Short mmCIF file of C-alpha atoms in Angstrom, two decimals:
data_model
loop_
_atom_site.label_atom_id
_atom_site.label_comp_id
_atom_site.label_asym_id
_atom_site.label_seq_id
_atom_site.Cartn_x
_atom_site.Cartn_y
_atom_site.Cartn_z
CA MET A 1175 0.01 0.00 0.00
CA ILE A 1176 1.23 3.47 -0.89
CA ARG A 1177 1.49 5.59 2.19
CA LYS A 1178 0.05 8.96 1.36
CA PHE A 1179 -2.75 11.31 2.17
CA GLU A 1180 -5.80 11.06 -0.06
CA TRP A 1181 -9.09 12.87 -0.38
CA LEU A 1182 -11.36 9.91 0.27
CA PRO A 1183 -15.13 9.64 0.45
CA PHE A 1184 -16.35 8.64 3.92
CA SER A 1185 -17.82 5.60 2.23
CA GLU A 1186 -14.25 4.33 1.60
CA CYS A 1187 -13.32 4.67 5.26
CA ALA A 1188 -14.40 1.80 7.35
CA LEU A 1189 -16.22 2.99 10.44
CA ALA A 1190 -15.21 -0.32 12.06
CA ASP A 1191 -11.52 0.59 11.73
CA PRO A 1192 -9.99 0.60 15.29
CA PHE A 1193 -8.74 4.07 14.47
CA PHE A 1194 -12.24 5.45 15.11
CA GLU A 1195 -12.73 3.72 18.49
CA SER A 1196 -11.59 6.67 20.62
CA LEU A 1197 -13.85 9.03 18.63
CA LYS A 1198 -16.81 6.74 19.25
CA GLU A 1199 -15.94 6.79 22.97
CA ASP A 1200 -15.59 10.59 23.08
CA TYR A 1201 -18.64 11.31 20.91
CA GLU A 1202 -21.70 9.08 21.37
CA GLU A 1203 -23.25 10.41 18.13
CA PHE A 1204 -20.10 9.84 16.06
CA PRO A 1205 -21.39 6.71 14.16
CA GLU A 1206 -24.63 8.60 13.22
CA TRP A 1207 -22.63 11.66 12.16
CA PHE A 1208 -20.27 9.52 10.13
CA LEU A 1209 -23.12 7.76 8.26
CA LYS A 1210 -24.62 11.13 7.37
CA LYS A 1211 -21.29 12.09 5.77
CA VAL A 1212 -21.41 8.83 3.83
CA GLN A 1213 -24.97 9.55 2.59
CA ASN A 1214 -23.88 13.08 1.58
CA ASN A 1215 -20.92 11.69 -0.30
CA GLU A 1216 -18.52 13.95 1.67
CA LYS A 1217 -14.77 13.52 1.74
CA ALA A 1218 -12.06 13.62 4.33
CA PHE A 1219 -8.27 13.93 4.14
CA VAL A 1220 -7.05 10.48 5.07
CA TYR A 1221 -3.68 8.76 5.51
CA LYS A 1222 -3.50 4.98 5.40
CA ASP A 1223 -0.80 2.42 5.89
CA GLU A 1224 -0.80 -1.36 5.80
CA TRP A 1225 -2.61 -1.49 9.18
CA GLY A 1226 -5.39 0.85 8.21
CA ILE A 1227 -6.21 4.51 8.80
CA CYS A 1228 -3.68 6.38 10.86
CA ALA A 1229 -4.52 10.09 10.22
CA PHE A 1230 -7.89 11.72 9.43
CA ILE A 1231 -8.89 15.31 9.06
CA TYR A 1232 -12.25 16.62 7.97
CA PHE A 1233 -13.15 20.31 7.49
CA LYS A 1234 -16.10 22.20 6.08
CA ASP A 1235 -17.47 25.71 5.59
CA GLU A 1236 -19.78 26.84 8.34
CA GLU A 1237 -21.80 30.00 9.26
CA GLU A 1238 -23.19 29.38 12.71
CA GLU A 1239 -22.98 30.71 16.27
CA ILE A 1240 -20.44 29.07 18.58
CA ARG A 1241 -21.62 28.59 22.15
CA ILE A 1242 -18.85 28.76 24.76
CA ASN A 1243 -19.47 28.58 28.46
CA ASP A 1244 -21.58 31.65 29.23
CA LYS A 1245 -21.14 33.46 25.94
CA VAL A 1246 -21.94 33.07 22.30
CA LEU A 1247 -19.61 33.87 19.49
CA PRO A 1248 -21.58 35.55 16.72
CA GLN A 1249 -22.52 33.87 13.44
CA LYS A 1250 -19.91 34.47 10.73
CA LYS A 1251 -18.18 32.59 7.90
CA ARG A 1252 -15.82 30.07 9.30
CA ILE A 1253 -13.98 26.85 8.32
CA LYS A 1254 -14.53 24.20 10.92
CA ILE A 1255 -12.03 21.41 11.39
CA GLY A 1256 -14.63 18.86 12.41
CA THR A 1257 -12.38 15.88 12.99
CA PHE A 1258 -8.59 15.89 13.41
CA LYS A 1259 -7.01 12.68 14.72
CA LEU A 1260 -3.59 11.05 14.39
CA ASP A 1261 -2.83 7.52 15.48
CA ASP A 1262 -0.04 7.05 18.02
CA ARG A 1263 1.99 5.02 15.47
CA VAL A 1264 2.50 8.05 13.21
CA GLN A 1265 3.44 10.50 15.92
CA GLY A 1266 6.63 12.32 14.95
CA GLN A 1267 6.10 11.90 11.20
CA ARG A 1268 4.82 15.45 10.79
CA LEU A 1269 1.59 14.22 9.19
CA GLY A 1270 -0.42 16.44 11.52
CA GLU A 1271 1.63 19.45 10.59
CA GLY A 1272 1.14 18.73 6.89
CA ALA A 1273 -2.61 18.15 7.12
CA LEU A 1274 -3.09 21.24 9.30
CA GLY A 1275 -1.13 23.20 6.67
CA VAL A 1276 -3.55 22.15 3.97
CA ALA A 1277 -6.49 23.25 6.12
CA LEU A 1278 -4.86 26.63 6.67
CA TRP A 1279 -4.14 27.09 2.93
CA LYS A 1280 -7.86 26.42 2.22
CA TRP A 1281 -8.79 29.00 4.91
CA GLN A 1282 -6.39 31.57 3.32
CA GLU A 1283 -8.06 31.03 -0.09
CA SER A 1284 -11.58 31.21 1.27
CA ASP A 1285 -13.69 34.21 2.31
CA ALA A 1286 -14.05 32.74 5.85
CA GLU A 1287 -12.79 35.08 8.53
CA GLU A 1288 -11.99 32.33 11.01
CA ILE A 1289 -10.89 28.70 11.18
CA TYR A 1290 -11.60 26.72 14.31
CA LEU A 1291 -11.73 23.37 16.01
CA THR A 1292 -12.76 21.89 19.29
CA ILE A 1293 -10.55 19.56 21.24
CA PHE A 1294 -10.57 17.77 24.55
CA PRO A 1295 -7.80 18.77 27.05
CA LYS A 1296 -6.36 15.28 27.05
CA HIS A 1297 -5.11 15.62 23.45
CA LYS A 1298 -1.99 17.45 24.46
CA VAL A 1299 0.05 16.78 21.34
CA LEU A 1300 -2.63 18.18 19.03
CA ILE A 1301 -3.06 21.18 21.32
CA GLU A 1302 0.64 21.89 21.21
CA LEU A 1303 0.52 21.66 17.38
CA ILE A 1304 -2.37 24.03 16.81
CA GLU A 1305 -1.07 26.47 19.37
CA LYS A 1306 2.25 26.51 17.50
CA PHE A 1307 0.28 27.55 14.39
CA GLY A 1308 -1.37 30.46 16.13
CA PHE A 1309 -4.77 29.07 17.20
CA LYS A 1310 -6.08 30.74 20.36
CA ASN A 1311 -8.06 29.03 23.08
CA VAL A 1312 -11.26 31.14 23.49
CA GLY A 1313 -13.05 28.99 26.05
CA MET A 1314 -14.72 25.67 26.64
CA ASN A 1315 -17.93 24.27 25.15
CA HIS A 1316 -20.63 22.27 26.94
CA ARG A 1317 -18.85 19.00 26.16
CA GLY A 1318 -15.78 20.08 28.07
CA GLU A 1319 -13.77 20.72 24.81
CA PHE A 1320 -11.47 23.71 24.32
CA VAL A 1321 -12.49 25.93 21.38
CA TYR A 1322 -9.47 27.05 19.40
CA ILE A 1323 -9.84 29.85 16.74
CA LYS A 1324 -7.54 31.60 14.29
CA ASN A 1325 -8.93 34.86 12.93
CA LYS A 1326 -7.60 36.58 9.81
CA LYS A 1327 -8.12 40.03 11.34
CA ASN A 1328 -6.47 39.26 14.63
CA PHE A 1329 -3.68 36.72 14.92
CA GLU A 1330 -0.17 36.93 16.16
CA THR A 1331 2.71 37.13 13.73
CA ILE A 1332 5.41 36.72 16.35
CA ASN A 1333 7.08 33.91 14.34
CA PRO A 1334 6.59 32.21 10.92
CA TYR A 1335 4.43 29.42 12.44
CA THR A 1336 1.85 31.67 14.07
CA ALA A 1337 1.78 33.79 10.88
CA PHE A 1338 1.41 30.75 8.61
CA PRO A 1339 0.22 30.54 5.86
CA TYR A 1340 0.79 34.30 5.56
CA LEU A 1341 4.13 35.98 5.26
CA ASN A 1342 5.07 38.50 7.97
CA ALA A 1343 5.13 41.98 6.50
CA ASN A 1344 8.03 43.02 8.67
CA PHE A 1345 10.92 42.47 6.26
CA THR A 1346 13.12 44.76 4.19
CA LYS A 1347 14.97 42.27 2.02
CA ALA A 1348 14.70 38.69 0.75
CA GLY A 1349 16.73 36.21 -1.19
CA TYR A 1350 16.80 33.07 -3.30
CA ILE A 1351 17.46 29.48 -2.20
CA PRO A 1352 18.76 27.60 -5.29
CA ILE A 1353 18.05 23.85 -5.32
CA TYR A 1354 18.93 21.42 -8.07
CA ASP A 1355 15.88 19.80 -9.72
CA TYR A 1356 16.61 16.29 -8.43
CA TYR A 1357 16.52 17.48 -4.85
CA HIS A 1358 13.87 20.13 -5.35
CA ASP A 1359 11.28 17.73 -6.71
CA THR A 1360 11.52 15.54 -3.64
CA LEU A 1361 11.68 18.34 -1.08
CA PHE A 1362 9.09 20.59 -2.75
CA PRO A 1363 6.75 18.25 -4.60
CA PHE A 1364 4.59 20.78 -6.43
CA SER A 1365 4.65 23.15 -9.42
CA GLU A 1366 4.86 21.52 -12.83
CA LEU A 1367 5.22 18.01 -11.38
CA TYR A 1368 1.57 17.65 -10.51
CA ASN A 1369 -1.43 18.45 -12.60
CA THR A 1370 -3.98 19.08 -9.96
CA LYS A 1371 -4.17 20.95 -6.66
CA GLN A 1372 -5.41 17.76 -5.07
CA ASP A 1373 -2.23 15.92 -6.12
CA PHE A 1374 -0.23 18.69 -4.54
CA GLU A 1375 -2.12 18.72 -1.28
CA GLU A 1376 -1.82 14.94 -0.87
CA ILE A 1377 1.91 14.97 -1.35
CA ALA A 1378 2.60 18.17 0.55
CA ALA A 1379 0.64 17.03 3.61
CA ALA A 1380 2.46 13.75 3.74
CA ASN A 1381 5.84 15.56 3.63
CA GLY A 1382 5.10 18.26 6.18
CA ILE A 1383 5.55 21.98 5.64
CA THR A 1384 8.76 22.49 7.59
CA LYS A 1385 11.63 21.90 5.16
CA VAL A 1386 15.29 21.44 5.78
CA TYR A 1387 17.79 21.97 2.96
CA ILE A 1388 21.53 21.41 3.17
CA GLY A 1389 23.34 24.07 1.26
CA PHE A 1390 26.95 24.36 0.13
CA PRO A 1391 27.44 28.08 -0.54
CA TYR A 1392 30.75 29.58 -1.57
CA GLY A 1393 30.78 31.80 1.50
CA GLU A 1394 28.62 33.19 4.22
CA LEU A 1395 24.95 33.83 3.30
CA HIS A 1396 23.32 37.25 3.54
CA HIS A 1397 20.05 35.51 4.51
CA ARG A 1398 18.63 35.97 7.99
CA GLU A 1399 16.10 34.05 10.03
CA GLY A 1400 12.59 35.43 9.63
CA GLU A 1401 13.18 36.66 6.12
CA PRO A 1402 11.19 35.37 3.12
CA VAL A 1403 12.95 33.55 0.31
CA ILE A 1404 12.11 32.50 -3.27
CA ILE A 1405 12.77 28.79 -4.01
CA TYR A 1406 14.67 28.59 -7.31
CA ARG A 1407 14.67 25.24 -9.07
CA ILE A 1408 17.82 24.72 -11.11
CA HIS A 1409 17.26 22.61 -14.23
CA THR A 1410 20.19 20.34 -14.86
CA GLY A 1411 19.27 19.60 -18.52
CA GLU A 1412 19.25 21.78 -21.62
CA ASN A 1413 17.47 25.16 -22.06
CA ARG A 1414 18.24 26.21 -18.52
CA GLN A 1415 17.18 29.82 -19.06
CA TYR A 1416 13.65 28.63 -19.78
CA LYS A 1417 13.44 25.57 -17.50
CA SER A 1418 15.17 26.93 -14.38
CA VAL A 1419 12.32 28.56 -12.51
CA ALA A 1420 11.17 30.22 -9.33
CA THR A 1421 8.58 27.85 -7.91
CA SER A 1422 7.56 28.91 -4.44
CA TYR A 1423 8.23 30.99 -1.39
CA CYS A 1424 9.17 30.16 2.21
CA THR A 1425 10.14 31.88 5.44
CA LEU A 1426 13.52 31.06 6.95
CA THR A 1427 13.18 29.68 10.46
CA LYS A 1428 16.74 28.61 11.20
CA ILE A 1429 20.16 28.97 9.59
CA LYS A 1430 22.95 26.93 11.13
CA TYR A 1431 26.49 26.65 9.73
CA ILE A 1432 27.91 23.18 10.10
CA LYS A 1433 31.22 23.93 8.30
CA LYS A 1434 32.59 27.31 7.25
CA TYR A 1435 35.71 27.54 5.04
CA GLY A 1436 36.60 23.95 6.02
CA ARG A 1437 36.31 24.54 9.79
CA LYS A 1438 33.89 22.21 11.49
CA LEU A 1439 31.49 24.16 13.70
CA THR A 1440 29.14 21.35 14.61
CA ASP A 1441 29.66 17.67 15.53
CA LEU A 1442 28.60 15.14 12.85
CA ASN A 1443 25.98 13.57 15.20
CA ASP A 1444 24.49 16.93 15.90
CA PHE A 1445 24.46 17.67 12.15
CA ILE A 1446 22.40 14.51 11.53
CA LEU A 1447 20.18 15.20 14.53
CA ILE A 1448 19.34 18.75 13.40
CA THR A 1449 18.10 17.52 10.01
CA LYS A 1450 16.17 14.55 11.46
CA ASN A 1451 13.28 13.59 9.12
CA LYS A 1452 12.98 16.91 7.34
CA THR A 1453 15.63 16.46 4.68
CA VAL A 1454 15.82 14.38 1.51
CA PHE A 1455 19.34 13.18 2.39
CA THR A 1456 20.28 9.88 4.02
CA ASN A 1457 22.63 9.72 6.99
CA ASP A 1458 25.35 8.30 4.73
CA GLN A 1459 24.99 11.23 2.35
CA LEU A 1460 25.10 13.68 5.33
CA GLU A 1461 28.34 12.06 6.55
CA GLU A 1462 29.85 12.27 3.04
CA PHE A 1463 28.99 15.99 2.88
CA TYR A 1464 30.49 16.48 6.32
CA ASP A 1465 33.80 14.95 5.21
CA THR A 1466 34.07 16.57 1.75
CA GLN A 1467 32.34 19.91 1.60
CA GLU A 1468 34.11 23.19 2.38
CA ASN A 1469 30.97 25.01 3.52
CA ILE A 1470 27.76 23.41 4.83
CA VAL A 1471 24.74 25.28 6.08
CA VAL A 1472 21.45 23.83 7.30
CA ILE A 1473 18.55 25.97 6.14
CA GLU A 1474 15.22 25.29 7.83
CA MET A 1475 12.18 27.03 6.35
CA ILE A 1476 8.43 26.91 6.56
CA TYR A 1477 6.78 26.44 3.17
CA ASN A 1478 4.28 29.31 2.83
CA GLY A 1479 3.10 28.73 -0.74
CA PHE A 1480 3.81 27.95 -4.35
CA PHE A 1481 3.11 29.44 -7.82
CA GLY A 1482 1.83 26.28 -9.48
CA LYS A 1483 1.77 24.72 -12.89
CA GLY A 1484 2.10 27.31 -15.62
CA LYS A 1485 2.88 30.13 -13.16
CA ASN A 1486 6.49 29.36 -12.32
CA ILE A 1487 8.82 32.17 -13.35
CA THR A 1488 11.69 31.33 -15.70
CA PHE A 1489 15.23 32.44 -15.23
CA LYS A 1490 15.01 34.44 -18.47
CA LYS A 1491 12.02 36.41 -17.28
CA LEU A 1492 13.62 37.08 -13.88
CA LYS A 1493 16.84 38.15 -15.58
CA ASP A 1494 15.12 40.38 -18.17
CA MET A 1495 13.26 42.19 -15.41
CA GLY A 1496 16.36 42.77 -13.32
CA LEU A 1497 15.33 40.31 -10.61
CA PHE A 1498 18.20 37.91 -10.99
CA GLU A 1499 21.72 39.50 -11.04
CA GLY A 1500 24.52 37.21 -9.92
CA HIS A 1501 24.70 33.88 -8.16
CA PRO A 1502 21.32 33.07 -6.53
CA TYR A 1503 22.78 32.63 -3.08
CA ASN A 1504 24.26 36.16 -3.30
CA ILE A 1505 21.25 38.01 -4.69
CA ARG A 1506 19.64 40.43 -2.25
CA LEU A 1507 16.09 41.12 -3.28
CA SER A 1508 14.54 44.34 -2.09
CA ARG A 1509 11.03 44.12 -0.58
CA GLU A 1510 9.60 45.60 -3.79
CA GLN A 1511 11.49 43.06 -5.95
CA PHE A 1512 10.23 40.17 -3.78
CA LEU A 1513 6.63 41.37 -4.05
CA LYS A 1514 7.06 41.72 -7.80
CA ILE A 1515 8.10 38.06 -8.06
CA LEU A 1516 5.01 37.02 -6.06
CA GLU A 1517 2.85 38.96 -8.51
CA LEU A 1518 4.66 37.43 -11.47
CA GLY A 1519 3.78 33.99 -9.99
CA GLY A 1520 0.07 34.97 -9.90
CA LYS A 1521 -0.15 35.58 -6.16
CA ASN A 1522 -2.47 38.17 -4.65
CA VAL A 1523 0.04 39.98 -2.47
CA GLN A 1524 -2.76 41.46 -0.29
CA ASN A 1525 -3.73 37.89 0.65
CA THR A 1526 -0.22 36.61 1.00
CA ILE A 1527 1.39 39.06 3.41
CA ILE A 1528 -0.13 40.05 6.74
CA ASP A 1529 0.68 43.20 8.78
#
C-alpha cells in the first residue's frame, strides 16, 4: 500500500476501523454523524498504511454561532475542522503538521474570517501543534472541549508558524534558495510536477511543511532568520534559461552553519540530529557531505506557498526584469522586488502578506 494522504469519500473509510474507537468513545453520536457524511458523499483527508487509517482530518465551511461557556460567538463565515486525529503509530512523522497546513491554505483562499476546531484537554500533542500555528483558546464548550480559533483580522505574527500561511510583512529584504531539480522535486513536490491541486495537497501534507535543505554556498549567506525567500529550481538539462524557474516561497526559520571555510562548527551527530526527518538526504549522504564539503549550512524554512503549474517564473524572465543578477545565493532582493516576483507568480500579495 502506498502511504500517502488522499481525499477519500467517507464511504471508503471503514467505520469499524480501530482508528475510530476513541472518537466513538468521546462522541456518542459519532457513528450517526459519520453515516450522514457517507450519505452526503462527503470527503475527508485520510492517510492509510498497511494497518489501516492512521490520520484523518475533515473540515467544512460553516456559518453558525459558537456557544462557549456563558457566551456566544456571533454567526460568521468560518472553516470548521470537524475531525482531526492522528494515530499514535505516526506521531513524529509530521503528518499532523502537513494536514493542518492544507487546512490553513484552504482557509487563506476562502472568504471565511475564522478557522476553528474543538478539542478535549487530554489531546496534548494536538493542542501543542495548533497553538504552534497560532490558534487561540477562546473557552470551553458544553462538552468540556477547548475551542481554538484563528482569525484573519487578529492573529499573532510573532514567528513564521503563528503567521502561517501568511508571510510576515516585517521584512526589508529577501533572497533566493537555489536547489537542483533532483533534490527540489523531492523536497518541494509541487509546481509543474503535478497536474492538480489535489495531487499537490496529498503530497505536501504527507511531507510536512517544515523543510530542511543542506546548502553548500561559496561563502557566508546574507540570509537571516525570519526573512522570506524564493525557491529557485535549477534545471540540470538543456534550455536552462527557460526551465530553471522560481517555484515557491518560504520563510527562513533557522540557519545553522555546520562547516565554514573547511572549519567544523558542529559535531557530525548533531548535524544529523538537526536535520532529522525533514531532509531528503540519508545519514550516509550527510556524513559524506560532512567529510568533503568546504561550507555546509542547514537551512530550515516553513513552506508558505507555491506558484503552481504554468505560473512558475523562468530564469530568463527574472533576468530580463532585473530580478536575478549574480549567483542566486548572493542576490539580495529588495522588498519591492520580492513582491514583484510574487505577482509574477500569480499571487495576490494582499492575501499573502499580513501586517
